[in-house]
Amino acid sequence: MALDWSNLGFAYRDVNCHIRYTWKNGKWDEGILEKEPYFPVHIAATCLHYGQDAFEGLKVFRTKSGAICAFRPIENARRMNSSARRSCMAEVPEELFLDAVNRVVKANEEFVPPYGTGASLYVRPLLLGTGPQIGVNAADEYTFIILVTPVGAYYKGGLQPVRALVMDEFDRAAPHGTGFVKMGGNYGAALLPHKICHDKGYPIDLYLDPVQHKYIDEFGTSNFIAIDKNGAYVTPLSHSVLPSITNNGLRTVAKQLGMDVQVRPIEFEELRTFQEVASVGTAVVITPVNEIHRGDDVILVGPREGCGPYLQKLYDAYTSIQWGEADDPYGWRVEIK
Ligand code: PLP
Ligand code: COI
């Protein structure tokens, strides 16, 4: 495969195939591996009109031993089904989800980047209402797709810090604030603030609580974590925050490292006292955030280059499990066979 694995960025590339299943008359079919990156969709499909859809994101790594491993895919299956329940879609049985990941990754094995390049195979499950409706009703037919594509860094890569902009005027739209689900429409509502933020020269957008604009919620692409003045790992307790699998895993690792872990409301003003701040998620991994701008207010956190010692430790411990360089006491790696 003639790809420059170390410089992929986070971009879509065509691969061999995707996998696609249809749910009709109360059951899922066997699924097909489809070469063309297109599928026929009814013009009255509910995913097109009413945003009846959900998506997930996970990564597959070529590990140090050469084994190809998906990272915590069961968590994505569970979260996708909570999104399915929230938008009245047919759920995907967990075994079917895991088998689909295995089948589509195997069929695209040569696109799993080599160990040591920092790149991985990004896996994007999609659940769509594809039955026709013209009234506001749930569909009677669903499509479950998994596409895969090799990716590198979402932001600058490694532990290089980025700066963030607080999107006060958009907090009220609460782009991600729909109660623990990952639905396409939420991201559609976030495209304008993303664009405004990028056009102003900031890679990442930060949202505060939509009612008081007082508490930190999350970034547009990822959860917010910080190391407070006492060295505790803190992350917001909020109904508007996606329950990040990365944040969950990092809390486990932080406890293992002996850190105090706190999930609690975090006032924006407390930012001034933090030692380190990061954006965390599947795509962004752990990206240090060293400047947060809110109007004319600029808050500097952590070192100007690289990151502080706590984020470094968390990054090393977490990514060494992903890359198979460390033991996996939690059973997070699932080998593709
Ligand atoms: N928050 C938002 C808005 C996201 O889009 C994502 C990415 O999926 C996350 C948080 C991080 O979630 P995870 O760690 O499960 O990828
Ligand atoms: C992920 O991290 O998997 C996401 O879905 C976030 C998106 C910004 C790519």
mmCIF file of C-alpha atoms and ligand atoms in Angstrom:
data_model
loop_
_atom_site.group_PDB
_atom_site.id
_atom_site.type_symbol
_atom_site.label_atom_id
_atom_site.label_comp_id
_atom_site.label_asym_id
_atom_site.label_seq_id
_atom_site.Cartn_x
_atom_site.Cartn_y
_atom_site.Cartn_z
ATOM 1 C CA MET A 1 0.000 0.000 0.000
ATOM 2 C CA ALA A 2 1.668 3.230 -1.160
ATOM 3 C CA LEU A 3 0.443 5.478 1.628
ATOM 4 C CA ASP A 4 2.574 7.902 3.626
ATOM 5 C CA TRP A 5 1.468 6.330 6.909
ATOM 6 C CA SER A 6 3.150 8.882 9.183
ATOM 7 C CA ASN A 7 1.449 11.852 7.513
ATOM 8 C CA LEU A 8 -2.114 10.717 6.953
ATOM 9 C CA GLY A 9 -3.934 13.391 8.929
ATOM 10 C CA PHE A 10 -7.591 12.748 9.715
ATOM 11 C CA ALA A 11 -9.013 12.431 6.206
ATOM 12 C CA TYR A 12 -11.270 9.966 4.418
ATOM 13 C CA ARG A 13 -9.611 7.556 1.977
ATOM 14 C CA ASP A 14 -11.296 4.886 -0.070
ATOM 15 C CA VAL A 15 -10.477 1.338 0.983
ATOM 16 C CA ASN A 16 -11.502 -2.117 -0.331
ATOM 17 C CA CYS A 17 -15.054 -2.169 0.994
ATOM 18 C CA HIS A 18 -17.549 -1.300 3.722
ATOM 19 C CA ILE A 19 -20.026 -3.637 5.408
ATOM 20 C CA ARG A 20 -23.772 -3.074 5.260
ATOM 21 C CA TYR A 21 -26.741 -4.689 6.986
ATOM 22 C CA THR A 22 -30.461 -4.076 6.562
ATOM 23 C CA TRP A 23 -33.162 -4.382 9.251
ATOM 24 C CA LYS A 24 -36.596 -5.203 7.866
ATOM 25 C CA ASN A 25 -39.644 -6.943 9.333
ATOM 26 C CA GLY A 26 -38.061 -6.997 12.762
ATOM 27 C CA LYS A 27 -34.699 -8.552 11.935
ATOM 28 C CA TRP A 28 -31.196 -7.865 10.655
ATOM 29 C CA ASP A 29 -29.939 -9.620 7.526
ATOM 30 C CA GLU A 30 -26.535 -11.297 7.145
ATOM 31 C CA GLY A 31 -24.765 -8.175 5.888
ATOM 32 C CA ILE A 32 -22.711 -7.725 2.743
ATOM 33 C CA LEU A 33 -19.207 -6.459 2.036
ATOM 34 C CA GLU A 34 -19.726 -3.772 -0.580
ATOM 35 C CA LYS A 35 -16.914 -2.389 -2.758
ATOM 36 C CA GLU A 36 -18.576 0.825 -3.875
ATOM 37 C CA PRO A 37 -18.588 3.576 -1.230
ATOM 38 C CA TYR A 38 -22.249 4.331 -2.065
ATOM 39 C CA PHE A 39 -25.608 2.798 -1.241
ATOM 40 C CA PRO A 40 -29.078 3.398 -2.639
ATOM 41 C CA VAL A 41 -31.308 5.387 -0.297
ATOM 42 C CA HIS A 42 -35.011 6.179 -0.549
ATOM 43 C CA ILE A 43 -35.717 9.887 -1.056
ATOM 44 C CA ALA A 44 -38.109 9.810 1.937
ATOM 45 C CA ALA A 45 -35.681 8.001 4.275
ATOM 46 C CA THR A 46 -35.998 9.341 7.826
ATOM 47 C CA CYS A 47 -32.224 9.770 8.147
ATOM 48 C CA LEU A 48 -32.388 12.376 5.379
ATOM 49 C CA HIS A 49 -35.428 14.286 6.606
ATOM 50 C CA TYR A 50 -35.501 13.924 10.349
ATOM 51 C CA GLY A 51 -31.913 13.111 11.312
ATOM 52 C CA GLN A 52 -32.833 9.619 12.429
ATOM 53 C CA ASP A 53 -29.254 8.432 12.619
ATOM 54 C CA ALA A 54 -26.370 7.721 14.957
ATOM 55 C CA PHE A 55 -22.673 7.175 14.474
ATOM 56 C CA GLU A 56 -19.722 5.850 16.407
ATOM 57 C CA GLY A 57 -15.947 6.056 16.215
ATOM 58 C CA LEU A 58 -13.301 3.586 17.335
ATOM 59 C CA LYS A 59 -9.774 2.681 16.340
ATOM 60 C CA VAL A 60 -8.014 -0.500 15.277
ATOM 61 C CA PHE A 61 -4.278 -0.755 15.921
ATOM 62 C CA ARG A 62 -1.522 -2.902 14.461
ATOM 63 C CA THR A 63 0.174 -3.682 17.752
ATOM 64 C CA LYS A 64 3.816 -4.291 18.658
ATOM 65 C CA SER A 65 3.417 -8.076 18.370
ATOM 66 C CA GLY A 66 1.858 -7.718 14.913
ATOM 67 C CA ALA A 67 -1.659 -8.599 16.083
ATOM 68 C CA ILE A 68 -4.445 -6.345 14.817
ATOM 69 C CA CYS A 69 -6.661 -5.198 17.684
ATOM 70 C CA ALA A 70 -9.838 -3.153 17.959
ATOM 71 C CA PHE A 71 -9.903 -0.961 21.052
ATOM 72 C CA ARG A 72 -12.958 -1.443 23.305
ATOM 73 C CA PRO A 73 -15.483 -2.015 20.476
ATOM 74 C CA ILE A 74 -18.142 -3.287 22.888
ATOM 75 C CA GLU A 75 -18.346 0.198 24.421
ATOM 76 C CA ASN A 76 -19.184 1.664 21.021
ATOM 77 C CA ALA A 77 -21.818 -1.018 20.456
ATOM 78 C CA ARG A 78 -23.453 -0.085 23.758
ATOM 79 C CA ARG A 79 -23.305 3.657 23.166
ATOM 80 C CA MET A 80 -24.683 3.274 19.640
ATOM 81 C CA ASN A 81 -27.615 1.350 21.050
ATOM 82 C CA SER A 82 -28.297 4.095 23.578
ATOM 83 C CA SER A 83 -28.376 6.537 20.652
ATOM 84 C CA ALA A 84 -30.680 4.086 18.826
ATOM 85 C CA ARG A 85 -33.108 4.029 21.760
ATOM 86 C CA ARG A 86 -33.066 7.837 21.970
ATOM 87 C CA SER A 87 -34.096 8.179 18.331
ATOM 88 C CA CYS A 88 -36.408 5.146 18.122
ATOM 89 C CA MET A 89 -34.161 3.080 15.851
ATOM 90 C CA ALA A 90 -33.728 -0.670 15.729
ATOM 91 C CA GLU A 91 -30.860 -1.689 18.011
ATOM 92 C CA VAL A 92 -27.889 -3.652 16.706
ATOM 93 C CA PRO A 93 -27.174 -6.764 18.802
ATOM 94 C CA GLU A 94 -23.719 -6.486 20.392
ATOM 95 C CA GLU A 95 -22.529 -9.763 18.824
ATOM 96 C CA LEU A 96 -23.571 -8.541 15.373
ATOM 97 C CA PHE A 97 -21.739 -5.243 15.941
ATOM 98 C CA LEU A 98 -18.528 -7.013 17.026
ATOM 99 C CA ASP A 99 -18.728 -9.489 14.143
ATOM 100 C CA ALA A 100 -19.255 -6.609 11.696
ATOM 101 C CA VAL A 101 -16.118 -4.848 13.021
ATOM 102 C CA ASN A 102 -14.155 -8.076 12.638
ATOM 103 C CA ARG A 103 -15.414 -8.766 9.098
ATOM 104 C CA VAL A 104 -14.853 -5.288 7.708
ATOM 105 C CA VAL A 105 -11.401 -4.893 9.280
ATOM 106 C CA LYS A 106 -10.285 -8.307 7.959
ATOM 107 C CA ALA A 107 -11.475 -7.371 4.497
ATOM 108 C CA ASN A 108 -9.364 -4.199 4.677
ATOM 109 C CA GLU A 109 -6.354 -5.608 6.507
ATOM 110 C CA GLU A 110 -3.780 -3.929 4.265
ATOM 111 C CA PHE A 111 -5.175 -0.544 5.281
ATOM 112 C CA VAL A 112 -4.332 -1.067 8.959
ATOM 113 C CA PRO A 113 -1.244 1.179 9.256
ATOM 114 C CA PRO A 114 2.075 -0.348 10.360
ATOM 115 C CA TYR A 115 3.073 -0.295 14.028
ATOM 116 C CA GLY A 116 5.363 2.638 14.813
ATOM 117 C CA THR A 117 3.831 5.128 12.369
ATOM 118 C CA GLY A 118 1.372 6.559 14.907
ATOM 119 C CA ALA A 119 -1.461 5.890 12.449
ATOM 120 C CA SER A 120 -4.415 3.547 12.965
ATOM 121 C CA LEU A 121 -7.518 2.324 11.183
ATOM 122 C CA TYR A 122 -10.506 4.472 12.094
ATOM 123 C CA VAL A 123 -13.769 2.541 12.243
ATOM 124 C CA ARG A 124 -16.998 4.484 11.753
ATOM 125 C CA PRO A 125 -20.248 2.584 12.465
ATOM 126 C CA LEU A 126 -23.391 4.305 11.198
ATOM 127 C CA LEU A 127 -27.004 3.487 12.018
ATOM 128 C CA LEU A 128 -29.590 5.055 9.723
ATOM 129 C CA GLY A 129 -33.369 5.169 9.427
ATOM 130 C CA THR A 130 -33.759 4.226 5.755
ATOM 131 C CA GLY A 131 -37.455 3.399 5.522
ATOM 132 C CA PRO A 132 -39.648 6.122 3.941
ATOM 133 C CA GLN A 133 -41.880 8.410 6.057
ATOM 134 C CA ILE A 134 -43.310 11.771 5.240
ATOM 135 C CA GLY A 135 -44.838 12.471 8.668
ATOM 136 C CA VAL A 136 -42.543 12.778 11.666
ATOM 137 C CA ASN A 137 -42.368 9.096 12.520
ATOM 138 C CA ALA A 138 -39.688 6.476 13.030
ATOM 139 C CA ALA A 139 -38.741 4.407 9.967
ATOM 140 C CA ASP A 140 -39.746 0.797 9.475
ATOM 141 C CA GLU A 141 -36.392 -0.063 7.899
ATOM 142 C CA TYR A 142 -32.821 0.556 9.119
ATOM 143 C CA THR A 143 -29.342 0.326 7.656
ATOM 144 C CA PHE A 144 -26.215 -0.401 9.671
ATOM 145 C CA ILE A 145 -22.950 0.422 7.931
ATOM 146 C CA ILE A 146 -19.370 0.255 9.090
ATOM 147 C CA LEU A 147 -16.804 2.100 7.036
ATOM 148 C CA VAL A 148 -13.097 2.087 7.783
ATOM 149 C CA THR A 149 -10.324 4.438 6.729
ATOM 150 C CA PRO A 150 -6.688 4.805 7.825
ATOM 151 C CA VAL A 151 -6.012 7.966 9.864
ATOM 152 C CA GLY A 152 -3.262 9.883 11.598
ATOM 153 C CA ALA A 153 -3.473 12.905 13.881
ATOM 154 C CA TYR A 154 -6.712 14.908 14.170
ATOM 155 C CA TYR A 155 -4.991 18.077 15.418
ATOM 156 C CA LYS A 156 -1.226 18.657 15.455
ATOM 157 C CA GLY A 157 -0.387 15.152 16.581
ATOM 158 C CA GLY A 158 1.439 13.599 19.516
ATOM 159 C CA LEU A 159 1.353 15.852 22.532
ATOM 160 C CA GLN A 160 1.665 19.144 20.665
ATOM 161 C CA PRO A 161 -0.654 21.700 22.248
ATOM 162 C CA VAL A 162 -3.430 23.631 20.506
ATOM 163 C CA ARG A 163 -5.458 26.687 21.505
ATOM 164 C CA ALA A 164 -9.211 26.730 22.021
ATOM 165 C CA LEU A 165 -11.958 29.336 21.617
ATOM 166 C CA VAL A 166 -15.035 29.463 23.868
ATOM 167 C CA MET A 167 -18.136 29.596 21.651
ATOM 168 C CA ASP A 168 -20.420 31.480 24.043
ATOM 169 C CA GLU A 169 -22.977 32.503 21.435
ATOM 170 C CA PHE A 170 -23.519 28.877 20.473
ATOM 171 C CA ASP A 171 -23.780 27.337 23.931
ATOM 172 C CA ARG A 172 -27.513 27.852 23.833
ATOM 173 C CA ALA A 173 -27.798 25.658 20.767
ATOM 174 C CA ALA A 174 -26.035 23.013 22.883
ATOM 175 C CA PRO A 175 -24.752 21.215 19.789
ATOM 176 C CA HIS A 176 -23.875 18.089 21.692
ATOM 177 C CA GLY A 177 -26.255 18.528 24.579
ATOM 178 C CA THR A 178 -28.804 15.875 23.908
ATOM 179 C CA GLY A 179 -28.163 13.609 26.826
ATOM 180 C CA PHE A 180 -25.455 11.055 26.259
ATOM 181 C CA VAL A 181 -26.022 10.175 22.622
ATOM 182 C CA LYS A 182 -23.996 10.527 19.447
ATOM 183 C CA MET A 183 -26.408 11.516 16.697
ATOM 184 C CA GLY A 184 -25.485 13.056 13.344
ATOM 185 C CA GLY A 185 -27.807 16.028 13.748
ATOM 186 C CA ASN A 186 -25.922 17.254 16.816
ATOM 187 C CA TYR A 187 -22.795 17.559 14.726
ATOM 188 C CA GLY A 188 -24.693 19.248 11.919
ATOM 189 C CA ALA A 189 -25.644 21.982 14.405
ATOM 190 C CA ALA A 190 -21.987 22.275 15.389
ATOM 191 C CA LEU A 191 -20.639 22.884 11.877
ATOM 192 C CA LEU A 192 -21.166 26.646 11.982
ATOM 193 C CA PRO A 193 -19.396 27.209 15.327
ATOM 194 C CA HIS A 194 -16.605 24.841 14.134
ATOM 195 C CA LYS A 195 -16.186 26.949 11.007
ATOM 196 C CA ILE A 196 -16.240 30.272 12.874
ATOM 197 C CA CYS A 197 -13.674 28.908 15.292
ATOM 198 C CA HIS A 198 -11.371 27.657 12.498
ATOM 199 C CA ASP A 199 -11.732 30.872 10.513
ATOM 200 C CA LYS A 200 -10.559 32.786 13.592
ATOM 201 C CA GLY A 201 -7.474 30.544 13.755
ATOM 202 C CA TYR A 202 -8.431 28.203 16.584
ATOM 203 C CA PRO A 203 -8.363 24.455 15.957
ATOM 204 C CA ILE A 204 -10.788 23.643 18.741
ATOM 205 C CA ASP A 205 -14.098 24.963 20.066
ATOM 206 C CA LEU A 206 -15.058 24.831 23.740
ATOM 207 C CA TYR A 207 -18.666 24.908 25.003
ATOM 208 C CA LEU A 208 -19.948 26.041 28.368
ATOM 209 C CA ASP A 209 -23.232 25.058 29.964
ATOM 210 C CA PRO A 210 -26.150 26.416 27.923
ATOM 211 C CA VAL A 211 -28.114 27.876 30.850
ATOM 212 C CA GLN A 212 -25.647 29.945 32.850
ATOM 213 C CA HIS A 213 -22.515 29.957 30.642
ATOM 214 C CA LYS A 214 -20.693 29.315 33.871
ATOM 215 C CA TYR A 215 -19.612 25.675 33.819
ATOM 216 C CA ILE A 216 -17.401 23.876 31.310
ATOM 217 C CA ASP A 217 -19.097 21.187 29.202
ATOM 218 C CA GLU A 218 -16.826 19.857 26.446
ATOM 219 C CA PHE A 219 -14.985 20.571 23.215
ATOM 220 C CA GLY A 220 -16.687 20.234 19.834
ATOM 221 C CA THR A 221 -14.824 17.029 19.049
ATOM 222 C CA SER A 222 -13.939 15.671 22.449
ATOM 223 C CA ASN A 223 -14.259 15.707 26.240
ATOM 224 C CA PHE A 224 -12.539 18.216 28.541
ATOM 225 C CA ILE A 225 -10.131 16.986 31.197
ATOM 226 C CA ALA A 226 -7.818 18.948 33.472
ATOM 227 C CA ILE A 227 -5.277 18.481 36.204
ATOM 228 C CA ASP A 228 -6.297 20.755 39.055
ATOM 229 C CA LYS A 229 -3.996 22.608 41.421
ATOM 230 C CA ASN A 230 -3.756 19.575 43.699
ATOM 231 C CA GLY A 231 -2.848 17.189 40.887
ATOM 232 C CA ALA A 232 -6.327 15.628 40.653
ATOM 233 C CA TYR A 233 -7.770 14.453 37.332
ATOM 234 C CA VAL A 234 -10.989 16.471 36.915
ATOM 235 C CA THR A 235 -13.654 16.272 34.222
ATOM 236 C CA PRO A 236 -17.112 17.896 34.012
ATOM 237 C CA LEU A 237 -20.243 16.316 35.423
ATOM 238 C CA SER A 238 -22.880 17.529 32.952
ATOM 239 C CA HIS A 239 -25.917 16.297 31.057
ATOM 240 C CA SER A 240 -24.594 17.962 27.901
ATOM 241 C CA VAL A 241 -21.421 15.920 27.627
ATOM 242 C CA LEU A 242 -20.961 12.819 25.494
ATOM 243 C CA PRO A 243 -19.820 9.922 27.717
ATOM 244 C CA SER A 244 -16.405 9.527 26.122
ATOM 245 C CA ILE A 245 -14.884 6.066 26.067
ATOM 246 C CA THR A 246 -11.421 7.659 26.084
ATOM 247 C CA ASN A 247 -12.223 9.765 29.161
ATOM 248 C CA ASN A 248 -13.603 6.668 30.852
ATOM 249 C CA GLY A 249 -10.415 4.704 30.054
ATOM 250 C CA LEU A 250 -8.171 7.548 31.153
ATOM 251 C CA ARG A 251 -9.945 7.740 34.504
ATOM 252 C CA THR A 252 -9.201 4.057 35.006
ATOM 253 C CA VAL A 253 -5.547 4.597 34.072
ATOM 254 C CA ALA A 254 -5.315 7.716 36.270
ATOM 255 C CA LYS A 255 -6.580 5.769 39.291
ATOM 256 C CA GLN A 256 -4.047 3.046 38.517
ATOM 257 C CA LEU A 257 -1.349 5.746 38.512
ATOM 258 C CA GLY A 258 -2.504 6.767 41.994
ATOM 259 C CA MET A 259 -4.227 9.985 40.942
ATOM 260 C CA ASP A 260 -7.345 11.364 42.570
ATOM 261 C CA VAL A 261 -10.166 11.342 39.962
ATOM 262 C CA GLN A 262 -13.100 13.751 40.219
ATOM 263 C CA VAL A 263 -16.159 13.982 37.967
ATOM 264 C CA ARG A 264 -17.802 17.224 39.084
ATOM 265 C CA PRO A 265 -19.149 20.551 37.822
ATOM 266 C CA ILE A 266 -16.206 22.721 36.765
ATOM 267 C CA GLU A 267 -16.633 26.493 36.726
ATOM 268 C CA PHE A 268 -14.994 28.313 33.831
ATOM 269 C CA GLU A 269 -13.199 30.525 36.366
ATOM 270 C CA GLU A 270 -11.443 27.477 37.825
ATOM 271 C CA LEU A 271 -9.502 27.174 34.545
ATOM 272 C CA ARG A 272 -7.152 29.861 35.872
ATOM 273 C CA THR A 273 -6.001 27.516 38.606
ATOM 274 C CA PHE A 274 -5.431 24.382 36.519
ATOM 275 C CA GLN A 275 -1.978 22.947 35.853
ATOM 276 C CA GLU A 276 -2.863 21.145 32.621
ATOM 277 C CA VAL A 277 -5.865 20.878 30.274
ATOM 278 C CA ALA A 278 -6.548 18.459 27.426
ATOM 279 C CA SER A 279 -9.108 17.483 24.848
ATOM 280 C CA VAL A 280 -9.653 13.710 24.876
ATOM 281 C CA GLY A 281 -11.415 11.361 22.478
ATOM 282 C CA THR A 282 -10.891 8.555 20.004
ATOM 283 C CA ALA A 283 -9.900 10.826 17.124
ATOM 284 C CA VAL A 284 -7.965 13.429 19.139
ATOM 285 C CA VAL A 285 -6.444 10.923 21.626
ATOM 286 C CA ILE A 286 -5.072 13.346 24.285
ATOM 287 C CA THR A 287 -4.436 16.784 22.826
ATOM 288 C CA PRO A 288 -3.049 19.318 25.310
ATOM 289 C CA VAL A 289 -4.831 22.687 25.243
ATOM 290 C CA ASN A 290 -2.523 25.437 26.458
ATOM 291 C CA GLU A 291 -4.527 28.582 25.635
ATOM 292 C CA ILE A 292 -8.223 29.181 26.079
ATOM 293 C CA HIS A 293 -9.659 32.389 24.613
ATOM 294 C CA ARG A 294 -13.023 33.835 25.572
ATOM 295 C CA GLY A 295 -13.513 37.241 23.960
ATOM 296 C CA ASP A 296 -10.534 39.314 25.142
ATOM 297 C CA ASP A 297 -9.837 36.982 28.043
ATOM 298 C CA VAL A 298 -6.873 34.666 27.425
ATOM 299 C CA ILE A 299 -6.137 31.892 29.893
ATOM 300 C CA LEU A 300 -2.776 30.161 29.611
ATOM 301 C CA VAL A 301 -2.462 26.655 31.064
ATOM 302 C CA GLY A 302 0.588 24.393 31.225
ATOM 303 C CA PRO A 303 3.823 24.672 29.252
ATOM 304 C CA ARG A 304 4.058 26.598 25.963
ATOM 305 C CA GLU A 305 5.491 23.563 24.147
ATOM 306 C CA GLY A 306 4.580 19.912 24.668
ATOM 307 C CA CYS A 307 2.637 19.139 27.820
ATOM 308 C CA GLY A 308 3.025 18.842 31.545
ATOM 309 C CA PRO A 309 4.046 15.722 33.441
ATOM 310 C CA TYR A 310 0.556 14.445 34.271
ATOM 311 C CA LEU A 311 -0.711 14.407 30.679
ATOM 312 C CA GLN A 312 2.560 12.826 29.569
ATOM 313 C CA LYS A 313 2.099 9.991 32.080
ATOM 314 C CA LEU A 314 -1.546 9.457 31.145
ATOM 315 C CA TYR A 315 -0.716 9.495 27.415
ATOM 316 C CA ASP A 316 2.115 7.007 27.824
ATOM 317 C CA ALA A 317 0.073 4.619 29.976
ATOM 318 C CA TYR A 318 -3.017 4.772 27.739
ATOM 319 C CA THR A 319 -1.388 4.620 24.317
ATOM 320 C CA SER A 320 0.956 1.816 25.366
ATOM 321 C CA ILE A 321 -2.126 -0.329 26.016
ATOM 322 C CA GLN A 322 -3.541 0.658 22.610
ATOM 323 C CA TRP A 323 -0.286 -0.206 20.808
ATOM 324 C CA GLY A 324 0.216 -3.479 22.679
ATOM 325 C CA GLU A 325 3.386 -2.214 24.362
ATOM 326 C CA ALA A 326 1.944 -2.799 27.822
ATOM 327 C CA ASP A 327 -0.221 -5.450 29.439
ATOM 328 C CA ASP A 328 -3.943 -5.056 29.006
ATOM 329 C CA PRO A 329 -5.324 -5.778 32.480
ATOM 330 C CA TYR A 330 -8.766 -4.477 31.504
ATOM 331 C CA GLY A 331 -9.298 -6.580 28.372
ATOM 332 C CA TRP A 332 -9.564 -3.480 26.155
ATOM 333 C CA ARG A 333 -7.795 -4.950 23.114
ATOM 334 C CA VAL A 334 -9.955 -7.241 20.986
ATOM 335 C CA GLU A 335 -7.956 -9.150 18.414
ATOM 336 C CA ILE A 336 -9.257 -9.251 14.848
ATOM 337 C CA LYS A 337 -9.241 -12.867 13.666
HETATM 338 N N1 PLP B 1 -17.304 14.485 22.773
HETATM 339 C C1 PLP B 1 -17.668 14.632 21.491
HETATM 340 C C2 PLP B 1 -18.567 15.765 21.132
HETATM 341 C C3 PLP B 1 -17.221 13.727 20.522
HETATM 342 O O1 PLP B 1 -17.567 13.857 19.245
HETATM 343 C C4 PLP B 1 -16.367 12.679 20.906
HETATM 344 C C5 PLP B 1 -15.895 11.700 19.944
HETATM 345 O O2 PLP B 1 -16.548 10.762 19.647
HETATM 346 C C6 PLP B 1 -15.992 12.580 22.248
HETATM 347 C C7 PLP B 1 -16.484 13.494 23.159
HETATM 348 C C8 PLP B 1 -15.060 11.502 22.697
HETATM 349 O O3 PLP B 1 -15.677 10.258 22.792
HETATM 350 P P1 PLP B 1 -14.831 8.929 22.633
HETATM 351 O O4 PLP B 1 -13.703 9.016 23.596
HETATM 352 O O5 PLP B 1 -15.782 7.850 22.954
HETATM 353 O O6 PLP B 1 -14.342 8.909 21.230
HETATM 354 C C1 COI B 2 -14.319 10.293 17.348
HETATM 355 O O1 COI B 2 -13.434 10.719 18.102
HETATM 356 O O2 COI B 2 -14.374 9.102 16.997
HETATM 357 C C2 COI B 2 -15.377 11.171 16.852
HETATM 358 O O3 COI B 2 -16.384 10.698 16.390
HETATM 359 C C3 COI B 2 -15.165 12.625 16.878
HETATM 360 C C4 COI B 2 -15.117 13.280 15.561
HETATM 361 C C5 COI B 2 -14.602 14.640 15.786
HETATM 362 C C6 COI B 2 -14.260 12.594 14.536
#
